[in-house]
């Protein structure tokens, strides 16, 4: 008979990590704006490349041709201390590969085709959550990359409105958005729509936010957007500065005195769905 140790209750509060790279991120945004280049600045980054976006970058990367490749990568990471961050690029394609794998395993065409009162969908959700949690349990930071789209919403009361959200499938989005510590939109702002900025505090126009206490503050006020500068290296410095509460302005897009304009006003490759 195996004796179980008695549960010991905590006597002190936990402290949030002071290392930006310890957290889980969902980084989504416009095509070719520099999401992969920024993710490459995270410490010790290993890329799980589900789509060919890293050919022009000097990075550690593994080509993910199937969901089994991803599971094998997680297994290999459990037996090494190499790499501090894992980047999933992109979660959109990763989820497609996952769906193919799990449907083959369950011998079904699609979970939605099964008249089983949602049991197949529950299996899909549980398997996806288990794999991502296994990755995080290796002790590494995780950056999940997705693209952006503009979606029309119709509230029960009031007028319709558009909002920028990730392009990942709804089932993946419901898990990922609730799972990550930081959800950041990488888009274009400014009078000419050419300023690259990351939004870390969302609104009715942009889906974003974080749950890191005491971080991303400017003079004690929550930061909305972070300037990305002219290079990936400068962008990384600015993100760290904002994380460490060293940014001087909150850069609120709703502030009429700000040079930042409405992100929805800029013509882009986003398509409403």
PDB file of C-alpha atoms in Angstrom:
ATOM      1  CA  UNK A   1       0.000   0.000   0.000  1.00  0.00           C
ATOM      2  CA  UNK A   2       1.376   3.381  -1.073  1.00  0.00           C
ATOM      3  CA  UNK A   3       1.224   6.033   1.616  1.00  0.00           C
ATOM      4  CA  UNK A   4       0.223   9.469   0.408  1.00  0.00           C
ATOM      5  CA  UNK A   5       1.872  12.517   1.914  1.00  0.00           C
ATOM      6  CA  UNK A   6      -0.407  14.897   3.757  1.00  0.00           C
ATOM      7  CA  UNK A   7      -1.199  18.097   1.925  1.00  0.00           C
ATOM      8  CA  UNK A   8       0.698  21.114   3.261  1.00  0.00           C
ATOM      9  CA  UNK A   9      -1.071  24.444   2.900  1.00  0.00           C
ATOM     10  CA  UNK A  10       1.005  27.464   1.791  1.00  0.00           C
ATOM     11  CA  UNK A  11       2.250  29.901   4.411  1.00  0.00           C
ATOM     12  CA  UNK A  12       3.382  32.689   2.051  1.00  0.00           C
ATOM     13  CA  UNK A  13       1.913  34.205  -1.085  1.00  0.00           C
ATOM     14  CA  UNK A  14       3.438  33.352  -4.454  1.00  0.00           C
ATOM     15  CA  UNK A  15       5.303  36.115  -6.301  1.00  0.00           C
ATOM     16  CA  UNK A  16       4.840  36.759 -10.041  1.00  0.00           C
ATOM     17  CA  UNK A  17       7.934  35.990 -12.087  1.00  0.00           C
ATOM     18  CA  UNK A  18      10.108  38.980 -12.922  1.00  0.00           C
ATOM     19  CA  UNK A  19      11.216  37.295 -16.151  1.00  0.00           C
ATOM     20  CA  UNK A  20       9.176  38.226 -19.210  1.00  0.00           C
ATOM     21  CA  UNK A  21      10.083  34.962 -20.928  1.00  0.00           C
ATOM     22  CA  UNK A  22       8.512  32.806 -18.196  1.00  0.00           C
ATOM     23  CA  UNK A  23       4.988  33.673 -19.271  1.00  0.00           C
ATOM     24  CA  UNK A  24       2.707  32.221 -21.930  1.00  0.00           C
ATOM     25  CA  UNK A  25       1.842  34.513 -24.823  1.00  0.00           C
ATOM     26  CA  UNK A  26      -0.661  34.608 -27.640  1.00  0.00           C
ATOM     27  CA  UNK A  27       0.895  36.932 -30.209  1.00  0.00           C
ATOM     28  CA  UNK A  28      -1.393  37.542 -33.157  1.00  0.00           C
ATOM     29  CA  UNK A  29      -1.432  40.204 -35.856  1.00  0.00           C
ATOM     30  CA  UNK A  30      -1.119  41.300 -39.443  1.00  0.00           C
ATOM     31  CA  UNK A  31       0.665  39.128 -41.956  1.00  0.00           C
ATOM     32  CA  UNK A  32       4.406  39.725 -42.290  1.00  0.00           C
ATOM     33  CA  UNK A  33       4.402  42.480 -39.653  1.00  0.00           C
ATOM     34  CA  UNK A  34       7.175  40.741 -37.695  1.00  0.00           C
ATOM     35  CA  UNK A  35       5.484  38.305 -35.304  1.00  0.00           C
ATOM     36  CA  UNK A  36       8.009  35.520 -35.907  1.00  0.00           C
ATOM     37  CA  UNK A  37      10.943  37.954 -35.756  1.00  0.00           C
ATOM     38  CA  UNK A  38       9.749  39.290 -32.408  1.00  0.00           C
ATOM     39  CA  UNK A  39       9.164  35.788 -31.029  1.00  0.00           C
ATOM     40  CA  UNK A  40      12.746  34.935 -32.025  1.00  0.00           C
ATOM     41  CA  UNK A  41      13.941  37.526 -29.489  1.00  0.00           C
ATOM     42  CA  UNK A  42      12.503  35.547 -26.578  1.00  0.00           C
ATOM     43  CA  UNK A  43      15.306  33.800 -24.654  1.00  0.00           C
ATOM     44  CA  UNK A  44      16.386  30.390 -25.921  1.00  0.00           C
ATOM     45  CA  UNK A  45      13.579  30.158 -28.475  1.00  0.00           C
ATOM     46  CA  UNK A  46      12.804  26.887 -30.254  1.00  0.00           C
ATOM     47  CA  UNK A  47      10.261  27.156 -33.074  1.00  0.00           C
ATOM     48  CA  UNK A  48       7.682  24.471 -33.785  1.00  0.00           C
ATOM     49  CA  UNK A  49       7.125  25.542 -37.399  1.00  0.00           C
ATOM     50  CA  UNK A  50       3.730  24.470 -38.682  1.00  0.00           C
ATOM     51  CA  UNK A  51       3.942  26.898 -41.599  1.00  0.00           C
ATOM     52  CA  UNK A  52       7.039  28.055 -43.537  1.00  0.00           C
ATOM     53  CA  UNK A  53       7.575  31.485 -42.005  1.00  0.00           C
ATOM     54  CA  UNK A  54      11.095  31.119 -40.631  1.00  0.00           C
ATOM     55  CA  UNK A  55      13.148  30.412 -43.743  1.00  0.00           C
ATOM     56  CA  UNK A  56      14.670  33.882 -43.743  1.00  0.00           C
ATOM     57  CA  UNK A  57      15.530  33.858 -40.030  1.00  0.00           C
ATOM     58  CA  UNK A  58      18.481  32.432 -38.139  1.00  0.00           C
ATOM     59  CA  UNK A  59      16.536  30.453 -35.518  1.00  0.00           C
ATOM     60  CA  UNK A  60      16.312  27.005 -33.972  1.00  0.00           C
ATOM     61  CA  UNK A  61      13.339  25.376 -35.660  1.00  0.00           C
ATOM     62  CA  UNK A  62      11.666  22.036 -36.192  1.00  0.00           C
ATOM     63  CA  UNK A  63       9.333  21.407 -39.098  1.00  0.00           C
ATOM     64  CA  UNK A  64       5.981  20.135 -37.824  1.00  0.00           C
ATOM     65  CA  UNK A  65       4.451  18.014 -40.593  1.00  0.00           C
ATOM     66  CA  UNK A  66       2.003  16.344 -38.227  1.00  0.00           C
ATOM     67  CA  UNK A  67       0.657  16.562 -34.681  1.00  0.00           C
ATOM     68  CA  UNK A  68       2.794  13.514 -33.843  1.00  0.00           C
ATOM     69  CA  UNK A  69       5.868  15.638 -34.584  1.00  0.00           C
ATOM     70  CA  UNK A  70       4.644  18.122 -31.989  1.00  0.00           C
ATOM     71  CA  UNK A  71       4.044  15.426 -29.373  1.00  0.00           C
ATOM     72  CA  UNK A  72       7.494  13.953 -30.086  1.00  0.00           C
ATOM     73  CA  UNK A  73       9.041  17.406 -29.617  1.00  0.00           C
ATOM     74  CA  UNK A  74       7.396  17.761 -26.198  1.00  0.00           C
ATOM     75  CA  UNK A  75       8.685  14.317 -25.189  1.00  0.00           C
ATOM     76  CA  UNK A  76      12.213  15.292 -26.250  1.00  0.00           C
ATOM     77  CA  UNK A  77      12.043  18.565 -24.303  1.00  0.00           C
ATOM     78  CA  UNK A  78      11.188  16.693 -21.111  1.00  0.00           C
ATOM     79  CA  UNK A  79      14.610  15.069 -21.142  1.00  0.00           C
ATOM     80  CA  UNK A  80      16.708  18.208 -21.698  1.00  0.00           C
ATOM     81  CA  UNK A  81      17.243  21.682 -20.271  1.00  0.00           C
ATOM     82  CA  UNK A  82      17.971  23.129 -23.708  1.00  0.00           C
ATOM     83  CA  UNK A  83      15.763  26.017 -24.848  1.00  0.00           C
ATOM     84  CA  UNK A  84      13.844  28.367 -22.587  1.00  0.00           C
ATOM     85  CA  UNK A  85      10.950  29.258 -24.881  1.00  0.00           C
ATOM     86  CA  UNK A  86       8.869  27.256 -27.352  1.00  0.00           C
ATOM     87  CA  UNK A  87       7.148  29.131 -30.170  1.00  0.00           C
ATOM     88  CA  UNK A  88       4.152  27.567 -31.952  1.00  0.00           C
ATOM     89  CA  UNK A  89       4.028  29.149 -35.413  1.00  0.00           C
ATOM     90  CA  UNK A  90       1.175  29.198 -36.217  1.00  0.00           C
ATOM     91  CA  UNK A  91      -1.513  27.765 -33.937  1.00  0.00           C
ATOM     92  CA  UNK A  92      -3.957  27.996 -36.869  1.00  0.00           C
ATOM     93  CA  UNK A  93      -2.097  25.317 -38.828  1.00  0.00           C
ATOM     94  CA  UNK A  94      -1.179  23.435 -35.645  1.00  0.00           C
ATOM     95  CA  UNK A  95      -4.855  22.996 -34.832  1.00  0.00           C
ATOM     96  CA  UNK A  96      -5.574  21.735 -38.348  1.00  0.00           C
ATOM     97  CA  UNK A  97      -2.829  19.107 -37.965  1.00  0.00           C
ATOM     98  CA  UNK A  98      -4.193  18.266 -34.527  1.00  0.00           C
ATOM     99  CA  UNK A  99      -7.709  17.766 -35.857  1.00  0.00           C
ATOM    100  CA  UNK A 100      -6.424  15.440 -38.596  1.00  0.00           C
ATOM    101  CA  UNK A 101      -4.469  13.402 -36.039  1.00  0.00           C
ATOM    102  CA  UNK A 102      -7.242  13.052 -33.478  1.00  0.00           C
ATOM    103  CA  UNK A 103      -9.881  12.204 -36.103  1.00  0.00           C
ATOM    104  CA  UNK A 104      -7.662   9.444 -37.460  1.00  0.00           C
ATOM    105  CA  UNK A 105      -7.115   8.140 -33.944  1.00  0.00           C
ATOM    106  CA  UNK A 106     -10.851   8.126 -33.211  1.00  0.00           C
ATOM    107  CA  UNK A 107     -11.713   6.785 -36.722  1.00  0.00           C
ATOM    108  CA  UNK A 108     -14.115   9.651 -37.419  1.00  0.00           C
ATOM    109  CA  UNK A 109     -14.420  12.180 -40.240  1.00  0.00           C
ATOM    110  CA  UNK A 110     -15.102  15.176 -37.987  1.00  0.00           C
ATOM    111  CA  UNK A 111     -16.301  15.622 -34.382  1.00  0.00           C
ATOM    112  CA  UNK A 112     -19.215  17.726 -35.588  1.00  0.00           C
ATOM    113  CA  UNK A 113     -20.514  14.838 -37.698  1.00  0.00           C
ATOM    114  CA  UNK A 114     -20.965  12.564 -34.693  1.00  0.00           C
ATOM    115  CA  UNK A 115     -24.412  12.284 -33.137  1.00  0.00           C
ATOM    116  CA  UNK A 116     -22.969  11.637 -29.686  1.00  0.00           C
ATOM    117  CA  UNK A 117     -24.152  14.666 -27.699  1.00  0.00           C
ATOM    118  CA  UNK A 118     -20.762  16.382 -27.884  1.00  0.00           C
ATOM    119  CA  UNK A 119     -18.642  13.478 -26.628  1.00  0.00           C
ATOM    120  CA  UNK A 120     -16.334  13.632 -29.675  1.00  0.00           C
ATOM    121  CA  UNK A 121     -15.816  17.369 -29.252  1.00  0.00           C
ATOM    122  CA  UNK A 122     -15.031  16.852 -25.575  1.00  0.00           C
ATOM    123  CA  UNK A 123     -12.338  14.323 -26.515  1.00  0.00           C
ATOM    124  CA  UNK A 124     -10.872  16.814 -28.987  1.00  0.00           C
ATOM    125  CA  UNK A 125     -10.796  19.627 -26.426  1.00  0.00           C
ATOM    126  CA  UNK A 126      -9.275  17.410 -23.744  1.00  0.00           C
ATOM    127  CA  UNK A 127      -6.512  16.119 -26.029  1.00  0.00           C
ATOM    128  CA  UNK A 128      -5.553  19.604 -27.256  1.00  0.00           C
ATOM    129  CA  UNK A 129      -5.505  20.997 -23.713  1.00  0.00           C
ATOM    130  CA  UNK A 130      -3.436  18.047 -22.475  1.00  0.00           C
ATOM    131  CA  UNK A 131      -0.750  18.537 -25.125  1.00  0.00           C
ATOM    132  CA  UNK A 132      -0.395  22.280 -24.545  1.00  0.00           C
ATOM    133  CA  UNK A 133      -0.343  21.761 -20.777  1.00  0.00           C
ATOM    134  CA  UNK A 134       2.343  19.089 -21.199  1.00  0.00           C
ATOM    135  CA  UNK A 135       4.447  21.650 -23.043  1.00  0.00           C
ATOM    136  CA  UNK A 136       4.048  24.259 -20.306  1.00  0.00           C
ATOM    137  CA  UNK A 137       4.834  21.641 -17.638  1.00  0.00           C
ATOM    138  CA  UNK A 138       8.334  21.313 -19.114  1.00  0.00           C
ATOM    139  CA  UNK A 139       9.013  24.647 -17.376  1.00  0.00           C
ATOM    140  CA  UNK A 140       9.433  26.746 -20.489  1.00  0.00           C
ATOM    141  CA  UNK A 141       7.795  29.929 -21.658  1.00  0.00           C
ATOM    142  CA  UNK A 142       5.438  29.492 -24.599  1.00  0.00           C
ATOM    143  CA  UNK A 143       4.630  31.906 -27.429  1.00  0.00           C
ATOM    144  CA  UNK A 144       1.638  31.002 -29.600  1.00  0.00           C
ATOM    145  CA  UNK A 145       1.410  32.851 -32.929  1.00  0.00           C
ATOM    146  CA  UNK A 146      -1.735  33.496 -34.946  1.00  0.00           C
ATOM    147  CA  UNK A 147      -2.914  35.900 -37.633  1.00  0.00           C
ATOM    148  CA  UNK A 148      -5.583  38.603 -37.273  1.00  0.00           C
ATOM    149  CA  UNK A 149      -9.032  39.027 -38.728  1.00  0.00           C
ATOM    150  CA  UNK A 150     -11.799  41.571 -38.425  1.00  0.00           C
ATOM    151  CA  UNK A 151     -15.084  40.084 -37.233  1.00  0.00           C
ATOM    152  CA  UNK A 152     -18.523  41.653 -36.980  1.00  0.00           C
ATOM    153  CA  UNK A 153     -20.328  41.284 -33.653  1.00  0.00           C
ATOM    154  CA  UNK A 154     -24.010  41.782 -32.947  1.00  0.00           C
ATOM    155  CA  UNK A 155     -24.753  42.333 -29.234  1.00  0.00           C
ATOM    156  CA  UNK A 156     -28.169  41.561 -27.806  1.00  0.00           C
ATOM    157  CA  UNK A 157     -28.652  45.272 -27.409  1.00  0.00           C
ATOM    158  CA  UNK A 158     -27.064  48.030 -29.431  1.00  0.00           C
ATOM    159  CA  UNK A 159     -25.525  48.381 -32.857  1.00  0.00           C
ATOM    160  CA  UNK A 160     -23.215  45.978 -34.657  1.00  0.00           C
ATOM    161  CA  UNK A 161     -19.496  46.564 -34.301  1.00  0.00           C
ATOM    162  CA  UNK A 162     -16.241  45.190 -35.731  1.00  0.00           C
ATOM    163  CA  UNK A 163     -13.398  43.800 -33.663  1.00  0.00           C
ATOM    164  CA  UNK A 164      -9.920  42.461 -34.447  1.00  0.00           C
ATOM    165  CA  UNK A 165      -9.487  38.897 -33.165  1.00  0.00           C
ATOM    166  CA  UNK A 166      -7.151  35.932 -33.845  1.00  0.00           C
ATOM    167  CA  UNK A 167      -7.853  33.775 -36.902  1.00  0.00           C
ATOM    168  CA  UNK A 168      -7.499  30.475 -35.073  1.00  0.00           C
ATOM    169  CA  UNK A 169     -10.580  28.179 -35.044  1.00  0.00           C
ATOM    170  CA  UNK A 170     -13.181  28.916 -32.382  1.00  0.00           C
ATOM    171  CA  UNK A 171     -12.486  25.680 -30.479  1.00  0.00           C
ATOM    172  CA  UNK A 172      -8.762  26.454 -30.229  1.00  0.00           C
ATOM    173  CA  UNK A 173      -9.390  30.103 -29.402  1.00  0.00           C
ATOM    174  CA  UNK A 174     -11.672  29.298 -26.457  1.00  0.00           C
ATOM    175  CA  UNK A 175      -8.864  27.318 -24.820  1.00  0.00           C
ATOM    176  CA  UNK A 176      -5.843  29.400 -25.818  1.00  0.00           C
ATOM    177  CA  UNK A 177      -7.294  32.778 -24.844  1.00  0.00           C
ATOM    178  CA  UNK A 178      -8.198  31.498 -21.392  1.00  0.00           C
ATOM    179  CA  UNK A 179      -4.843  29.768 -21.015  1.00  0.00           C
ATOM    180  CA  UNK A 180      -2.243  32.425 -21.874  1.00  0.00           C
ATOM    181  CA  UNK A 181      -0.904  35.086 -19.531  1.00  0.00           C
ATOM    182  CA  UNK A 182      -0.605  37.721 -22.272  1.00  0.00           C
ATOM    183  CA  UNK A 183      -2.765  38.129 -25.359  1.00  0.00           C
ATOM    184  CA  UNK A 184      -1.184  40.749 -27.631  1.00  0.00           C
ATOM    185  CA  UNK A 185      -2.277  42.138 -30.987  1.00  0.00           C
ATOM    186  CA  UNK A 186       0.525  43.229 -33.329  1.00  0.00           C
ATOM    187  CA  UNK A 187      -0.843  45.831 -35.745  1.00  0.00           C
ATOM    188  CA  UNK A 188      -0.425  49.129 -37.549  1.00  0.00           C
ATOM    189  CA  UNK A 189      -1.282  52.471 -35.983  1.00  0.00           C
ATOM    190  CA  UNK A 190      -0.409  56.131 -36.425  1.00  0.00           C
ATOM    191  CA  UNK A 191      -1.755  58.880 -38.717  1.00  0.00           C
ATOM    192  CA  UNK A 192      -0.453  57.069 -41.808  1.00  0.00           C
ATOM    193  CA  UNK A 193      -1.159  53.573 -40.560  1.00  0.00           C
ATOM    194  CA  UNK A 194       2.519  52.657 -40.685  1.00  0.00           C
ATOM    195  CA  UNK A 195       3.493  52.574 -36.988  1.00  0.00           C
ATOM    196  CA  UNK A 196       3.907  49.022 -35.722  1.00  0.00           C
ATOM    197  CA  UNK A 197       2.604  48.590 -32.185  1.00  0.00           C
ATOM    198  CA  UNK A 198       1.570  45.795 -29.868  1.00  0.00           C
ATOM    199  CA  UNK A 199      -1.703  46.131 -27.979  1.00  0.00           C
ATOM    200  CA  UNK A 200      -1.700  44.533 -24.521  1.00  0.00           C
ATOM    201  CA  UNK A 201      -4.928  46.069 -23.213  1.00  0.00           C
ATOM    202  CA  UNK A 202      -7.992  45.317 -25.274  1.00  0.00           C
ATOM    203  CA  UNK A 203     -11.169  47.213 -26.119  1.00  0.00           C
ATOM    204  CA  UNK A 204     -14.340  46.752 -28.145  1.00  0.00           C
ATOM    205  CA  UNK A 205     -12.105  47.149 -31.217  1.00  0.00           C
ATOM    206  CA  UNK A 206      -9.166  44.866 -30.395  1.00  0.00           C
ATOM    207  CA  UNK A 207      -9.017  41.559 -28.495  1.00  0.00           C
ATOM    208  CA  UNK A 208      -6.058  41.789 -26.096  1.00  0.00           C
ATOM    209  CA  UNK A 209      -5.145  41.737 -22.425  1.00  0.00           C
ATOM    210  CA  UNK A 210      -2.940  40.216 -19.735  1.00  0.00           C
ATOM    211  CA  UNK A 211      -3.188  38.951 -16.178  1.00  0.00           C
ATOM    212  CA  UNK A 212       0.265  39.766 -14.821  1.00  0.00           C
ATOM    213  CA  UNK A 213      -0.162  41.796 -11.648  1.00  0.00           C
ATOM    214  CA  UNK A 214       1.894  44.971 -11.403  1.00  0.00           C
ATOM    215  CA  UNK A 215       3.251  44.866 -14.959  1.00  0.00           C
ATOM    216  CA  UNK A 216       2.721  46.858 -18.157  1.00  0.00           C
ATOM    217  CA  UNK A 217       2.140  50.117 -16.292  1.00  0.00           C
ATOM    218  CA  UNK A 218       3.149  53.669 -17.224  1.00  0.00           C
ATOM    219  CA  UNK A 219       3.173  55.981 -14.205  1.00  0.00           C
ATOM    220  CA  UNK A 220       0.885  53.509 -12.461  1.00  0.00           C
ATOM    221  CA  UNK A 221      -1.665  53.407 -15.297  1.00  0.00           C
ATOM    222  CA  UNK A 222      -2.283  50.351 -17.542  1.00  0.00           C
ATOM    223  CA  UNK A 223      -0.473  50.462 -20.867  1.00  0.00           C
ATOM    224  CA  UNK A 224      -2.619  50.029 -23.972  1.00  0.00           C
ATOM    225  CA  UNK A 225      -0.029  49.802 -26.765  1.00  0.00           C
ATOM    226  CA  UNK A 226       3.736  49.439 -27.079  1.00  0.00           C
ATOM    227  CA  UNK A 227       5.766  51.003 -29.955  1.00  0.00           C
ATOM    228  CA  UNK A 228       7.768  48.396 -31.857  1.00  0.00           C
ATOM    229  CA  UNK A 229      10.393  50.647 -33.420  1.00  0.00           C
ATOM    230  CA  UNK A 230      12.305  49.805 -36.571  1.00  0.00           C
ATOM    231  CA  UNK A 231      13.674  46.320 -35.843  1.00  0.00           C
ATOM    232  CA  UNK A 232      12.912  43.111 -33.985  1.00  0.00           C
ATOM    233  CA  UNK A 233      15.704  43.899 -31.540  1.00  0.00           C
ATOM    234  CA  UNK A 234      14.223  47.333 -30.778  1.00  0.00           C
ATOM    235  CA  UNK A 235      10.758  45.799 -30.480  1.00  0.00           C
ATOM    236  CA  UNK A 236      12.033  43.310 -27.890  1.00  0.00           C
ATOM    237  CA  UNK A 237      13.705  46.080 -25.884  1.00  0.00           C
ATOM    238  CA  UNK A 238      10.463  48.085 -25.918  1.00  0.00           C
ATOM    239  CA  UNK A 239       8.362  45.095 -24.819  1.00  0.00           C
ATOM    240  CA  UNK A 240      10.733  44.490 -21.900  1.00  0.00           C
ATOM    241  CA  UNK A 241      10.622  48.182 -21.015  1.00  0.00           C
ATOM    242  CA  UNK A 242       6.819  48.133 -20.958  1.00  0.00           C
ATOM    243  CA  UNK A 243       6.826  44.920 -18.909  1.00  0.00           C
ATOM    244  CA  UNK A 244       9.175  46.575 -16.398  1.00  0.00           C
ATOM    245  CA  UNK A 245       6.913  49.657 -16.164  1.00  0.00           C
ATOM    246  CA  UNK A 246       9.519  51.896 -17.806  1.00  0.00           C
ATOM    247  CA  UNK A 247       7.377  53.060 -20.734  1.00  0.00           C
ATOM    248  CA  UNK A 248       6.465  56.744 -20.328  1.00  0.00           C
ATOM    249  CA  UNK A 249       3.018  56.769 -21.974  1.00  0.00           C
ATOM    250  CA  UNK A 250       0.048  54.383 -21.994  1.00  0.00           C
ATOM    251  CA  UNK A 251      -0.619  55.157 -25.697  1.00  0.00           C
ATOM    252  CA  UNK A 252      -4.387  54.831 -25.525  1.00  0.00           C
ATOM    253  CA  UNK A 253      -5.883  54.638 -29.060  1.00  0.00           C
ATOM    254  CA  UNK A 254      -9.089  56.217 -27.723  1.00  0.00           C
ATOM    255  CA  UNK A 255      -7.186  59.325 -26.590  1.00  0.00           C
ATOM    256  CA  UNK A 256      -7.859  62.109 -29.085  1.00  0.00           C
ATOM    257  CA  UNK A 257      -4.559  63.752 -28.169  1.00  0.00           C
ATOM    258  CA  UNK A 258      -2.617  60.612 -29.045  1.00  0.00           C
ATOM    259  CA  UNK A 259      -0.918  60.159 -32.407  1.00  0.00           C
ATOM    260  CA  UNK A 260      -2.332  56.657 -32.573  1.00  0.00           C
ATOM    261  CA  UNK A 261      -5.378  56.200 -34.751  1.00  0.00           C
ATOM    262  CA  UNK A 262      -8.101  53.580 -34.826  1.00  0.00           C
ATOM    263  CA  UNK A 263      -6.576  50.216 -35.863  1.00  0.00           C
ATOM    264  CA  UNK A 264      -9.794  49.341 -37.707  1.00  0.00           C
ATOM    265  CA  UNK A 265      -9.406  52.376 -39.947  1.00  0.00           C
ATOM    266  CA  UNK A 266      -6.321  51.025 -41.701  1.00  0.00           C
ATOM    267  CA  UNK A 267      -6.938  48.942 -44.847  1.00  0.00           C
ATOM    268  CA  UNK A 268      -5.188  45.612 -44.304  1.00  0.00           C
ATOM    269  CA  UNK A 269      -5.250  41.955 -45.293  1.00  0.00           C
ATOM    270  CA  UNK A 270      -7.753  41.226 -42.549  1.00  0.00           C
ATOM    271  CA  UNK A 271     -11.046  39.786 -43.766  1.00  0.00           C
ATOM    272  CA  UNK A 272     -14.282  39.743 -41.852  1.00  0.00           C
ATOM    273  CA  UNK A 273     -15.706  36.304 -41.097  1.00  0.00           C
TER     274      UNK A 273
END
